[in-house]
Short mmCIF file of C-alpha atoms in Angstrom, two decimals:
data_model
loop_
_atom_site.label_atom_id
_atom_site.label_comp_id
_atom_site.label_asym_id
_atom_site.label_seq_id
_atom_site.Cartn_x
_atom_site.Cartn_y
_atom_site.Cartn_z
CA MET A 1 4.69 8.87 68.09
CA LYS A 2 3.72 11.44 65.40
CA ILE A 3 5.57 11.49 62.14
CA LEU A 4 6.67 15.25 62.75
CA THR A 5 8.21 14.02 66.01
CA LYS A 6 9.90 11.12 64.39
CA THR A 7 11.18 13.30 61.64
CA ALA A 8 12.51 16.00 64.01
CA ILE A 9 14.29 13.42 66.13
CA LEU A 10 15.82 11.67 63.10
CA VAL A 11 17.17 15.06 61.54
CA GLY A 12 18.36 16.20 64.97
CA ALA A 13 20.19 12.91 65.87
CA ALA A 14 21.74 12.78 62.33
CA THR A 15 22.92 16.34 62.53
CA LEU A 16 24.46 15.86 65.90
CA ALA A 17 26.15 12.79 64.77
CA ALA A 18 27.86 14.22 61.69
CA GLY A 19 30.02 17.08 61.08
CA PRO A 20 29.83 19.14 57.94
CA ALA A 21 30.33 17.40 54.73
CA MET A 22 31.07 14.06 56.24
CA ALA A 23 30.72 12.43 52.73
CA HIS A 24 33.80 14.16 51.63
CA THR A 25 36.35 12.02 53.15
CA GLY A 26 37.79 10.29 50.03
CA SER A 27 35.32 7.13 49.50
CA GLN A 28 36.42 4.29 47.32
CA LEU A 29 35.78 5.09 43.73
CA THR A 30 33.79 1.89 43.03
CA ALA A 31 30.16 1.38 42.31
CA LEU A 32 29.64 0.68 45.86
CA GLY A 33 31.37 3.89 46.82
CA GLY A 34 29.34 5.74 44.36
CA LEU A 35 26.16 4.39 46.05
CA LEU A 36 27.10 5.24 49.50
CA HIS A 37 28.84 8.65 48.98
CA PRO A 38 25.60 10.75 48.87
CA ILE A 39 24.38 9.18 52.13
CA ALA A 40 27.56 9.27 53.94
CA GLY A 41 27.39 12.95 54.87
CA VAL A 42 24.29 14.52 56.39
CA ASP A 43 24.77 17.75 54.39
CA HIS A 44 23.91 15.94 51.14
CA LEU A 45 21.52 13.62 52.67
CA LEU A 46 19.47 16.55 53.78
CA ALA A 47 19.74 18.43 50.52
CA LEU A 48 18.77 15.30 48.40
CA VAL A 49 15.73 14.51 50.57
CA GLY A 50 15.04 18.17 50.81
CA VAL A 51 14.62 18.51 47.03
CA GLY A 52 12.35 15.50 46.98
CA ILE A 53 10.15 17.23 49.67
CA LEU A 54 10.14 20.43 47.58
CA ALA A 55 9.17 18.34 44.63
CA ALA A 56 6.31 16.82 46.49
CA GLN A 57 4.69 20.26 46.85
CA ARG A 58 4.33 20.79 43.31
CA PRO A 59 1.57 19.56 41.07
CA LEU A 60 2.26 15.99 39.75
CA GLN A 61 2.94 17.23 36.13
CA THR A 62 5.91 19.45 37.16
CA SER A 63 7.11 17.84 40.38
CA TRP A 64 9.76 15.75 38.43
CA THR A 65 11.48 18.96 37.16
CA LEU A 66 13.07 19.89 40.58
CA PRO A 67 14.75 16.46 41.11
CA ALA A 68 15.85 16.35 37.34
CA ALA A 69 17.39 19.94 37.52
CA PHE A 70 19.23 19.04 40.59
CA LEU A 71 20.50 15.67 39.22
CA ALA A 72 21.57 17.26 35.95
CA ALA A 73 23.50 20.06 37.83
CA VAL A 74 24.93 17.32 40.20
CA ALA A 75 26.29 15.26 36.99
CA ALA A 76 27.65 18.45 35.40
CA GLY A 77 29.28 19.70 38.69
CA SER A 78 30.65 16.19 39.37
CA LEU A 79 32.16 15.87 35.91
CA ALA A 80 33.71 19.34 36.47
CA GLY A 81 35.13 18.15 39.83
CA PHE A 82 36.50 15.07 38.28
CA ALA A 83 38.29 17.07 35.53
CA GLY A 84 40.08 19.17 38.21
CA LEU A 85 37.91 22.21 38.57
CA THR A 86 38.11 23.21 42.21
CA THR A 87 36.16 25.95 43.94
CA SER A 88 36.22 27.23 47.48
CA ILE A 89 32.40 27.87 47.48
CA ALA A 90 31.44 24.20 46.88
CA GLU A 91 31.43 22.99 50.46
CA PRO A 92 29.94 26.23 51.86
CA GLY A 93 27.40 26.24 49.11
CA THR A 94 26.22 22.78 50.23
CA LEU A 95 25.56 24.28 53.66
CA VAL A 96 23.75 27.25 52.44
CA SER A 97 21.47 25.16 50.06
CA LEU A 98 20.20 23.49 53.32
CA VAL A 99 19.05 26.79 54.61
CA VAL A 100 17.53 28.06 51.25
CA PHE A 101 15.85 24.60 50.59
CA GLY A 102 14.39 24.89 54.10
CA LEU A 103 13.08 28.09 53.41
CA LEU A 104 11.67 26.99 50.00
CA ILE A 105 10.12 24.13 51.62
CA ALA A 106 8.43 26.25 54.34
CA ALA A 107 7.21 28.61 51.82
CA GLY A 108 5.46 25.77 49.99
CA ARG A 109 4.19 26.93 46.20
CA GLY A 110 4.73 30.60 47.24
CA ILE A 111 7.83 30.74 45.24
CA GLY A 112 7.39 30.22 41.47
CA LEU A 113 8.71 27.13 39.69
CA PRO A 114 11.36 29.02 37.36
CA LEU A 115 12.98 30.66 40.39
CA THR A 116 12.96 27.47 42.45
CA LEU A 117 14.31 25.42 39.60
CA GLY A 118 17.07 27.89 39.09
CA VAL A 119 18.07 27.77 42.72
CA THR A 120 17.82 24.00 42.73
CA ALA A 121 20.13 23.66 39.81
CA LEU A 122 22.54 26.09 41.35
CA PHE A 123 22.87 24.32 44.49
CA GLY A 124 22.92 20.94 42.60
CA LEU A 125 26.08 22.34 40.81
CA ALA A 126 27.73 23.21 44.17
CA HIS A 127 26.91 19.70 45.53
CA GLY A 128 28.09 18.05 42.31
CA THR A 129 31.41 19.93 42.28
CA ALA A 130 31.96 19.21 45.98
CA HIS A 131 31.61 15.45 45.13
CA GLY A 132 33.51 15.61 42.03
CA MET A 133 36.51 17.32 43.74
CA GLU A 134 36.73 14.39 46.29
CA ALA A 135 36.31 11.76 43.53
CA ALA A 136 38.65 13.00 40.93
CA GLY A 137 39.41 10.29 38.50
CA ALA A 138 36.27 8.28 39.24
CA SER A 139 34.94 6.10 36.56
CA ALA A 140 31.69 6.22 34.74
CA VAL A 141 30.38 3.29 37.00
CA TYR A 142 31.06 5.21 40.09
CA LEU A 143 29.17 8.37 38.67
CA THR A 144 26.18 6.27 37.52
CA ALA A 145 25.94 4.68 41.07
CA PHE A 146 26.37 7.95 42.61
CA LEU A 147 23.51 9.42 40.57
CA ALA A 148 21.36 6.47 41.08
CA SER A 149 21.80 6.99 44.86
CA CYS A 150 20.94 10.81 44.57
CA ALA A 151 17.73 9.92 42.60
CA ALA A 152 16.71 7.35 45.24
CA LEU A 153 17.10 9.87 48.03
CA HIS A 154 15.07 12.43 46.01
CA GLY A 155 12.27 9.62 45.81
CA LEU A 156 12.50 9.09 49.50
CA GLY A 157 12.08 12.93 50.03
CA TYR A 158 9.17 12.89 47.50
CA ALA A 159 7.36 10.08 49.46
CA LEU A 160 8.17 11.81 52.81
CA GLY A 161 6.85 15.20 51.28
CA ARG A 162 3.57 13.69 50.10
CA LYS A 163 3.08 12.38 53.64
CA LEU A 164 3.99 15.57 55.22
CA GLU A 165 1.53 17.53 53.06
CA ALA A 166 -1.42 15.58 54.85
CA VAL A 167 -0.01 16.56 58.22
CA SER A 168 -0.79 19.87 59.92
CA HIS A 169 2.24 22.17 59.82
CA GLY A 170 4.26 19.21 58.11
CA ARG A 171 5.75 21.37 55.36
CA LEU A 172 6.69 23.96 57.90
CA ALA A 173 8.35 21.33 60.31
CA ALA A 174 10.26 19.83 57.28
CA GLY A 175 11.53 23.07 56.17
CA LEU A 176 12.72 24.03 59.60
CA ALA A 177 14.44 20.77 60.05
CA VAL A 178 16.39 20.93 56.76
CA GLY A 179 17.27 24.68 57.35
CA ALA A 180 18.29 23.98 60.97
CA GLY A 181 20.32 21.20 59.86
CA GLY A 182 22.34 23.52 57.60
CA LEU A 183 22.80 26.05 60.35
CA ALA A 184 23.72 23.40 62.86
CA MET A 185 26.48 21.99 60.47
CA ALA A 186 27.70 25.52 59.64
CA LEU A 187 28.09 26.36 63.20
CA THR A 188 30.21 23.20 64.04
#
């Protein structure tokens, strides 16, 4: 089975199996909870892997900047959420981010790095705030484990993105899968 078919089946199955923001069910505020939280909801999983795929499209010298911007913004948003900042746009922002990340992935390097960095950081802030609101009162251990899991998922997306660059229409298929995942969750 070709890698594109496998990717499409995996994304489709995960999207159908999960509702929007499944990660936001009040996980335990332990190190294990921090590690599992980003992968417990398909919305965050797709966004984190999507940022990695997006980074893989950039030259090696700048590819690290997108995951770094996302992680820094997630950390800031999480701390704001832990401190009690709430916003009604955090959850919808996570779903919108999937559509936008899907479009950015499909566009490849056609969108400049400064704009892509800004958009990535903005949506990282939305994801972080959503996580932080659910994990108010969490410890530094939780946040560290949470960010490590996010970074690992960026790395997974980066590796997948490098593979997809070698496949005809791989970038387009990945962008469509991430964007369609966001649309499907928004409609459920």
